[in-house]
């Protein structure tokens, strides 16, 4: 960690943003730190190691980073399915079509994680950035990585 007196280059280049802005960027699948549209995604499921806009390392050098995204995905997906069950039952009481409801919700339980997969990663990084702001060492490492990419297409 950095000491309290080292709010140097990283805070000037990328100031600490409010959680709402970080999460809004994450929801639209952008890098929470710089807002880059491509962030670290190569396709819907393939991710690079760093954001192509700011050089932020996707895992931020932490073992188990994927567990945070997994937790966000679990909470989001289970929450959406439970909300759908509640709405469906409330709209169809007293004659709840159990088989139809089961088929629709089982399908949703398969589709929702696929659709929300990239968002769980960006939302987790947004939360991680708020809890652990980018330090000077991490900012310098990102700058070196970006400088090495200057000749390559982004």
mmCIF file with all atom_site columns, C-alpha atoms in Angstrom:
data_model
loop_
_atom_site.group_PDB
_atom_site.id
_atom_site.type_symbol
_atom_site.label_atom_id
_atom_site.label_alt_id
_atom_site.label_comp_id
_atom_site.label_asym_id
_atom_site.label_entity_id
_atom_site.label_seq_id
_atom_site.pdbx_PDB_ins_code
_atom_site.Cartn_x
_atom_site.Cartn_y
_atom_site.Cartn_z
_atom_site.occupancy
_atom_site.B_iso_or_equiv
_atom_site.pdbx_formal_charge
_atom_site.auth_seq_id
_atom_site.auth_comp_id
_atom_site.auth_asym_id
_atom_site.auth_atom_id
_atom_site.pdbx_PDB_model_num
ATOM 1   C CA . UNK A 1 1   ? 0.000   0.000   0.000   1.00 0.00 ? 1   UNK A CA 1
ATOM 2   C CA . UNK A 1 2   ? 1.033   3.568   -0.418  1.00 0.00 ? 2   UNK A CA 1
ATOM 3   C CA . UNK A 1 3   ? 1.590   5.866   2.503   1.00 0.00 ? 3   UNK A CA 1
ATOM 4   C CA . UNK A 1 4   ? -0.892  8.673   3.235   1.00 0.00 ? 4   UNK A CA 1
ATOM 5   C CA . UNK A 1 5   ? 1.412   11.318  1.804   1.00 0.00 ? 5   UNK A CA 1
ATOM 6   C CA . UNK A 1 6   ? 1.670   9.776   -1.659  1.00 0.00 ? 6   UNK A CA 1
ATOM 7   C CA . UNK A 1 7   ? -1.392  11.045  -3.447  1.00 0.00 ? 7   UNK A CA 1
ATOM 8   C CA . UNK A 1 8   ? 0.917   11.874  -6.344  1.00 0.00 ? 8   UNK A CA 1
ATOM 9   C CA . UNK A 1 9   ? 0.531   11.213  -10.033 1.00 0.00 ? 9   UNK A CA 1
ATOM 10  C CA . UNK A 1 10  ? -2.310  8.709   -9.893  1.00 0.00 ? 10  UNK A CA 1
ATOM 11  C CA . UNK A 1 11  ? -4.691  11.074  -8.090  1.00 0.00 ? 11  UNK A CA 1
ATOM 12  C CA . UNK A 1 12  ? -3.927  13.896  -10.539 1.00 0.00 ? 12  UNK A CA 1
ATOM 13  C CA . UNK A 1 13  ? -4.369  11.777  -13.673 1.00 0.00 ? 13  UNK A CA 1
ATOM 14  C CA . UNK A 1 14  ? -7.289  9.681   -12.418 1.00 0.00 ? 14  UNK A CA 1
ATOM 15  C CA . UNK A 1 15  ? -8.918  11.364  -9.415  1.00 0.00 ? 15  UNK A CA 1
ATOM 16  C CA . UNK A 1 16  ? -11.068 9.292   -7.080  1.00 0.00 ? 16  UNK A CA 1
ATOM 17  C CA . UNK A 1 17  ? -14.550 9.126   -8.567  1.00 0.00 ? 17  UNK A CA 1
ATOM 18  C CA . UNK A 1 18  ? -17.806 8.651   -6.690  1.00 0.00 ? 18  UNK A CA 1
ATOM 19  C CA . UNK A 1 19  ? -19.124 5.094   -6.568  1.00 0.00 ? 19  UNK A CA 1
ATOM 20  C CA . UNK A 1 20  ? -22.181 6.097   -8.604  1.00 0.00 ? 20  UNK A CA 1
ATOM 21  C CA . UNK A 1 21  ? -20.039 7.169   -11.575 1.00 0.00 ? 21  UNK A CA 1
ATOM 22  C CA . UNK A 1 22  ? -17.840 4.067   -11.328 1.00 0.00 ? 22  UNK A CA 1
ATOM 23  C CA . UNK A 1 23  ? -20.892 1.778   -11.281 1.00 0.00 ? 23  UNK A CA 1
ATOM 24  C CA . UNK A 1 24  ? -22.652 3.648   -14.115 1.00 0.00 ? 24  UNK A CA 1
ATOM 25  C CA . UNK A 1 25  ? -19.576 3.210   -16.290 1.00 0.00 ? 25  UNK A CA 1
ATOM 26  C CA . UNK A 1 26  ? -19.445 -0.461  -15.316 1.00 0.00 ? 26  UNK A CA 1
ATOM 27  C CA . UNK A 1 27  ? -23.114 -1.057  -16.159 1.00 0.00 ? 27  UNK A CA 1
ATOM 28  C CA . UNK A 1 28  ? -22.531 0.106   -19.733 1.00 0.00 ? 28  UNK A CA 1
ATOM 29  C CA . UNK A 1 29  ? -19.495 -2.220  -19.961 1.00 0.00 ? 29  UNK A CA 1
ATOM 30  C CA . UNK A 1 30  ? -16.846 0.481   -19.876 1.00 0.00 ? 30  UNK A CA 1
ATOM 31  C CA . UNK A 1 31  ? -13.714 0.687   -17.798 1.00 0.00 ? 31  UNK A CA 1
ATOM 32  C CA . UNK A 1 32  ? -14.793 2.180   -14.462 1.00 0.00 ? 32  UNK A CA 1
ATOM 33  C CA . UNK A 1 33  ? -11.492 4.059   -14.150 1.00 0.00 ? 33  UNK A CA 1
ATOM 34  C CA . UNK A 1 34  ? -11.161 5.780   -17.546 1.00 0.00 ? 34  UNK A CA 1
ATOM 35  C CA . UNK A 1 35  ? -14.488 5.127   -19.289 1.00 0.00 ? 35  UNK A CA 1
ATOM 36  C CA . UNK A 1 36  ? -12.890 3.380   -22.287 1.00 0.00 ? 36  UNK A CA 1
ATOM 37  C CA . UNK A 1 37  ? -15.493 1.575   -24.396 1.00 0.00 ? 37  UNK A CA 1
ATOM 38  C CA . UNK A 1 38  ? -13.273 -1.442  -25.070 1.00 0.00 ? 38  UNK A CA 1
ATOM 39  C CA . UNK A 1 39  ? -11.877 -1.654  -21.555 1.00 0.00 ? 39  UNK A CA 1
ATOM 40  C CA . UNK A 1 40  ? -10.211 -5.087  -21.361 1.00 0.00 ? 40  UNK A CA 1
ATOM 41  C CA . UNK A 1 41  ? -12.813 -6.978  -23.402 1.00 0.00 ? 41  UNK A CA 1
ATOM 42  C CA . UNK A 1 42  ? -11.772 -8.665  -26.642 1.00 0.00 ? 42  UNK A CA 1
ATOM 43  C CA . UNK A 1 43  ? -15.231 -10.173 -27.166 1.00 0.00 ? 43  UNK A CA 1
ATOM 44  C CA . UNK A 1 44  ? -18.271 -10.903 -24.996 1.00 0.00 ? 44  UNK A CA 1
ATOM 45  C CA . UNK A 1 45  ? -16.431 -13.631 -23.066 1.00 0.00 ? 45  UNK A CA 1
ATOM 46  C CA . UNK A 1 46  ? -12.732 -13.003 -23.803 1.00 0.00 ? 46  UNK A CA 1
ATOM 47  C CA . UNK A 1 47  ? -10.873 -10.527 -21.623 1.00 0.00 ? 47  UNK A CA 1
ATOM 48  C CA . UNK A 1 48  ? -7.406  -9.086  -21.935 1.00 0.00 ? 48  UNK A CA 1
ATOM 49  C CA . UNK A 1 49  ? -5.144  -8.525  -18.972 1.00 0.00 ? 49  UNK A CA 1
ATOM 50  C CA . UNK A 1 50  ? -5.314  -4.703  -19.035 1.00 0.00 ? 50  UNK A CA 1
ATOM 51  C CA . UNK A 1 51  ? -7.663  -1.894  -20.038 1.00 0.00 ? 51  UNK A CA 1
ATOM 52  C CA . UNK A 1 52  ? -6.614  -0.597  -23.442 1.00 0.00 ? 52  UNK A CA 1
ATOM 53  C CA . UNK A 1 53  ? -7.532  2.965   -22.426 1.00 0.00 ? 53  UNK A CA 1
ATOM 54  C CA . UNK A 1 54  ? -5.740  3.430   -19.094 1.00 0.00 ? 54  UNK A CA 1
ATOM 55  C CA . UNK A 1 55  ? -3.646  0.279   -18.625 1.00 0.00 ? 55  UNK A CA 1
ATOM 56  C CA . UNK A 1 56  ? -5.436  -0.774  -15.417 1.00 0.00 ? 56  UNK A CA 1
ATOM 57  C CA . UNK A 1 57  ? -4.747  -4.426  -14.721 1.00 0.00 ? 57  UNK A CA 1
ATOM 58  C CA . UNK A 1 58  ? -8.022  -6.370  -14.721 1.00 0.00 ? 58  UNK A CA 1
ATOM 59  C CA . UNK A 1 59  ? -7.147  -8.438  -11.663 1.00 0.00 ? 59  UNK A CA 1
ATOM 60  C CA . UNK A 1 60  ? -5.271  -5.553  -10.004 1.00 0.00 ? 60  UNK A CA 1
ATOM 61  C CA . UNK A 1 61  ? -2.610  -8.011  -8.822  1.00 0.00 ? 61  UNK A CA 1
ATOM 62  C CA . UNK A 1 62  ? -4.951  -9.773  -6.389  1.00 0.00 ? 62  UNK A CA 1
ATOM 63  C CA . UNK A 1 63  ? -5.415  -13.535 -6.200  1.00 0.00 ? 63  UNK A CA 1
ATOM 64  C CA . UNK A 1 64  ? -9.068  -14.495 -6.167  1.00 0.00 ? 64  UNK A CA 1
ATOM 65  C CA . UNK A 1 65  ? -10.250 -11.442 -8.084  1.00 0.00 ? 65  UNK A CA 1
ATOM 66  C CA . UNK A 1 66  ? -12.712 -13.609 -10.023 1.00 0.00 ? 66  UNK A CA 1
ATOM 67  C CA . UNK A 1 67  ? -14.503 -14.448 -6.754  1.00 0.00 ? 67  UNK A CA 1
ATOM 68  C CA . UNK A 1 68  ? -15.702 -10.862 -6.474  1.00 0.00 ? 68  UNK A CA 1
ATOM 69  C CA . UNK A 1 69  ? -17.156 -10.944 -9.981  1.00 0.00 ? 69  UNK A CA 1
ATOM 70  C CA . UNK A 1 70  ? -18.681 -14.339 -9.235  1.00 0.00 ? 70  UNK A CA 1
ATOM 71  C CA . UNK A 1 71  ? -20.337 -12.963 -6.109  1.00 0.00 ? 71  UNK A CA 1
ATOM 72  C CA . UNK A 1 72  ? -21.727 -9.964  -7.994  1.00 0.00 ? 72  UNK A CA 1
ATOM 73  C CA . UNK A 1 73  ? -23.056 -12.339 -10.664 1.00 0.00 ? 73  UNK A CA 1
ATOM 74  C CA . UNK A 1 74  ? -24.629 -14.652 -8.114  1.00 0.00 ? 74  UNK A CA 1
ATOM 75  C CA . UNK A 1 75  ? -26.388 -11.844 -6.255  1.00 0.00 ? 75  UNK A CA 1
ATOM 76  C CA . UNK A 1 76  ? -27.528 -10.165 -9.481  1.00 0.00 ? 76  UNK A CA 1
ATOM 77  C CA . UNK A 1 77  ? -28.793 -13.321 -11.163 1.00 0.00 ? 77  UNK A CA 1
ATOM 78  C CA . UNK A 1 78  ? -30.528 -14.827 -8.147  1.00 0.00 ? 78  UNK A CA 1
ATOM 79  C CA . UNK A 1 79  ? -32.073 -11.440 -7.390  1.00 0.00 ? 79  UNK A CA 1
ATOM 80  C CA . UNK A 1 80  ? -33.454 -11.132 -10.924 1.00 0.00 ? 80  UNK A CA 1
ATOM 81  C CA . UNK A 1 81  ? -34.895 -14.657 -10.907 1.00 0.00 ? 81  UNK A CA 1
ATOM 82  C CA . UNK A 1 82  ? -36.504 -14.166 -7.472  1.00 0.00 ? 82  UNK A CA 1
ATOM 83  C CA . UNK A 1 83  ? -37.983 -10.841 -8.607  1.00 0.00 ? 83  UNK A CA 1
ATOM 84  C CA . UNK A 1 84  ? -39.360 -12.538 -11.740 1.00 0.00 ? 84  UNK A CA 1
ATOM 85  C CA . UNK A 1 85  ? -40.918 -15.308 -9.625  1.00 0.00 ? 85  UNK A CA 1
ATOM 86  C CA . UNK A 1 86  ? -42.558 -12.755 -7.337  1.00 0.00 ? 86  UNK A CA 1
ATOM 87  C CA . UNK A 1 87  ? -43.936 -10.702 -10.221 1.00 0.00 ? 87  UNK A CA 1
ATOM 88  C CA . UNK A 1 88  ? -45.163 -13.773 -12.118 1.00 0.00 ? 88  UNK A CA 1
ATOM 89  C CA . UNK A 1 89  ? -46.913 -15.216 -9.070  1.00 0.00 ? 89  UNK A CA 1
ATOM 90  C CA . UNK A 1 90  ? -48.450 -11.850 -8.141  1.00 0.00 ? 90  UNK A CA 1
ATOM 91  C CA . UNK A 1 91  ? -49.830 -11.402 -11.664 1.00 0.00 ? 91  UNK A CA 1
ATOM 92  C CA . UNK A 1 92  ? -51.263 -14.919 -11.992 1.00 0.00 ? 92  UNK A CA 1
ATOM 93  C CA . UNK A 1 93  ? -52.712 -15.620 -8.515  1.00 0.00 ? 93  UNK A CA 1
ATOM 94  C CA . UNK A 1 94  ? -54.932 -17.635 -7.882  1.00 0.00 ? 94  UNK A CA 1
ATOM 95  C CA . UNK A 1 95  ? -54.275 -19.810 -10.972 1.00 0.00 ? 95  UNK A CA 1
ATOM 96  C CA . UNK A 1 96  ? -50.470 -19.888 -11.118 1.00 0.00 ? 96  UNK A CA 1
ATOM 97  C CA . UNK A 1 97  ? -49.290 -21.792 -14.234 1.00 0.00 ? 97  UNK A CA 1
ATOM 98  C CA . UNK A 1 98  ? -46.525 -23.704 -12.469 1.00 0.00 ? 98  UNK A CA 1
ATOM 99  C CA . UNK A 1 99  ? -45.149 -25.621 -15.478 1.00 0.00 ? 99  UNK A CA 1
ATOM 100 C CA . UNK A 1 100 ? -45.078 -22.544 -17.719 1.00 0.00 ? 100 UNK A CA 1
ATOM 101 C CA . UNK A 1 101 ? -43.510 -20.505 -14.941 1.00 0.00 ? 101 UNK A CA 1
ATOM 102 C CA . UNK A 1 102 ? -40.917 -23.214 -14.335 1.00 0.00 ? 102 UNK A CA 1
ATOM 103 C CA . UNK A 1 103 ? -39.933 -23.400 -18.025 1.00 0.00 ? 103 UNK A CA 1
ATOM 104 C CA . UNK A 1 104 ? -39.672 -19.623 -18.402 1.00 0.00 ? 104 UNK A CA 1
ATOM 105 C CA . UNK A 1 105 ? -37.693 -19.134 -15.186 1.00 0.00 ? 105 UNK A CA 1
ATOM 106 C CA . UNK A 1 106 ? -35.385 -22.075 -15.912 1.00 0.00 ? 106 UNK A CA 1
ATOM 107 C CA . UNK A 1 107 ? -34.649 -20.523 -19.304 1.00 0.00 ? 107 UNK A CA 1
ATOM 108 C CA . UNK A 1 108 ? -34.072 -17.144 -17.664 1.00 0.00 ? 108 UNK A CA 1
ATOM 109 C CA . UNK A 1 109 ? -31.710 -18.747 -15.149 1.00 0.00 ? 109 UNK A CA 1
ATOM 110 C CA . UNK A 1 110 ? -29.598 -19.902 -18.096 1.00 0.00 ? 110 UNK A CA 1
ATOM 111 C CA . UNK A 1 111 ? -29.804 -16.741 -20.229 1.00 0.00 ? 111 UNK A CA 1
ATOM 112 C CA . UNK A 1 112 ? -29.389 -14.069 -17.528 1.00 0.00 ? 112 UNK A CA 1
ATOM 113 C CA . UNK A 1 113 ? -25.868 -15.165 -16.453 1.00 0.00 ? 113 UNK A CA 1
ATOM 114 C CA . UNK A 1 114 ? -24.712 -15.172 -20.085 1.00 0.00 ? 114 UNK A CA 1
ATOM 115 C CA . UNK A 1 115 ? -26.072 -11.675 -20.669 1.00 0.00 ? 115 UNK A CA 1
ATOM 116 C CA . UNK A 1 116 ? -24.741 -10.243 -17.404 1.00 0.00 ? 116 UNK A CA 1
ATOM 117 C CA . UNK A 1 117 ? -21.328 -11.958 -17.378 1.00 0.00 ? 117 UNK A CA 1
ATOM 118 C CA . UNK A 1 118 ? -19.247 -8.993  -18.599 1.00 0.00 ? 118 UNK A CA 1
ATOM 119 C CA . UNK A 1 119 ? -21.151 -6.604  -16.358 1.00 0.00 ? 119 UNK A CA 1
ATOM 120 C CA . UNK A 1 120 ? -20.308 -8.588  -13.254 1.00 0.00 ? 120 UNK A CA 1
ATOM 121 C CA . UNK A 1 121 ? -16.609 -8.063  -13.943 1.00 0.00 ? 121 UNK A CA 1
ATOM 122 C CA . UNK A 1 122 ? -16.872 -4.324  -14.593 1.00 0.00 ? 122 UNK A CA 1
ATOM 123 C CA . UNK A 1 123 ? -19.147 -3.799  -11.569 1.00 0.00 ? 123 UNK A CA 1
ATOM 124 C CA . UNK A 1 124 ? -16.723 -5.691  -9.347  1.00 0.00 ? 124 UNK A CA 1
ATOM 125 C CA . UNK A 1 125 ? -13.801 -3.604  -10.560 1.00 0.00 ? 125 UNK A CA 1
ATOM 126 C CA . UNK A 1 126 ? -15.840 -0.437  -9.916  1.00 0.00 ? 126 UNK A CA 1
ATOM 127 C CA . UNK A 1 127 ? -16.407 -1.533  -6.325  1.00 0.00 ? 127 UNK A CA 1
ATOM 128 C CA . UNK A 1 128 ? -12.757 -2.586  -5.991  1.00 0.00 ? 128 UNK A CA 1
ATOM 129 C CA . UNK A 1 129 ? -11.587 0.810   -7.284  1.00 0.00 ? 129 UNK A CA 1
ATOM 130 C CA . UNK A 1 130 ? -13.720 2.563   -4.708  1.00 0.00 ? 130 UNK A CA 1
ATOM 131 C CA . UNK A 1 131 ? -12.485 0.371   -1.853  1.00 0.00 ? 131 UNK A CA 1
ATOM 132 C CA . UNK A 1 132 ? -8.846  0.266   -3.044  1.00 0.00 ? 132 UNK A CA 1
ATOM 133 C CA . UNK A 1 133 ? -8.066  3.376   -5.124  1.00 0.00 ? 133 UNK A CA 1
ATOM 134 C CA . UNK A 1 134 ? -5.267  3.123   -7.667  1.00 0.00 ? 134 UNK A CA 1
ATOM 135 C CA . UNK A 1 135 ? -1.936  3.721   -5.969  1.00 0.00 ? 135 UNK A CA 1
ATOM 136 C CA . UNK A 1 136 ? 1.122   5.399   -7.434  1.00 0.00 ? 136 UNK A CA 1
ATOM 137 C CA . UNK A 1 137 ? 2.867   2.073   -8.133  1.00 0.00 ? 137 UNK A CA 1
ATOM 138 C CA . UNK A 1 138 ? -0.149  0.702   -9.973  1.00 0.00 ? 138 UNK A CA 1
ATOM 139 C CA . UNK A 1 139 ? -0.564  3.954   -11.953 1.00 0.00 ? 139 UNK A CA 1
ATOM 140 C CA . UNK A 1 140 ? 3.125   3.943   -12.913 1.00 0.00 ? 140 UNK A CA 1
ATOM 141 C CA . UNK A 1 141 ? 2.910   0.297   -14.020 1.00 0.00 ? 141 UNK A CA 1
ATOM 142 C CA . UNK A 1 142 ? -0.125  1.137   -16.168 1.00 0.00 ? 142 UNK A CA 1
ATOM 143 C CA . UNK A 1 143 ? 1.680   4.118   -17.704 1.00 0.00 ? 143 UNK A CA 1
ATOM 144 C CA . UNK A 1 144 ? 4.676   1.945   -18.591 1.00 0.00 ? 144 UNK A CA 1
ATOM 145 C CA . UNK A 1 145 ? 2.372   -0.642  -20.181 1.00 0.00 ? 145 UNK A CA 1
ATOM 146 C CA . UNK A 1 146 ? 0.571   2.061   -22.202 1.00 0.00 ? 146 UNK A CA 1
ATOM 147 C CA . UNK A 1 147 ? 3.894   3.571   -23.314 1.00 0.00 ? 147 UNK A CA 1
ATOM 148 C CA . UNK A 1 148 ? 4.979   0.155   -24.606 1.00 0.00 ? 148 UNK A CA 1
ATOM 149 C CA . UNK A 1 149 ? 1.766   -0.086  -26.651 1.00 0.00 ? 149 UNK A CA 1
ATOM 150 C CA . UNK A 1 150 ? 2.177   3.259   -28.439 1.00 0.00 ? 150 UNK A CA 1
ATOM 151 C CA . UNK A 1 151 ? 3.157   1.617   -31.712 1.00 0.00 ? 151 UNK A CA 1
ATOM 152 C CA . UNK A 1 152 ? 0.313   -0.941  -31.595 1.00 0.00 ? 152 UNK A CA 1
ATOM 153 C CA . UNK A 1 153 ? -3.301  -0.356  -32.606 1.00 0.00 ? 153 UNK A CA 1
ATOM 154 C CA . UNK A 1 154 ? -5.762  0.017   -29.756 1.00 0.00 ? 154 UNK A CA 1
#
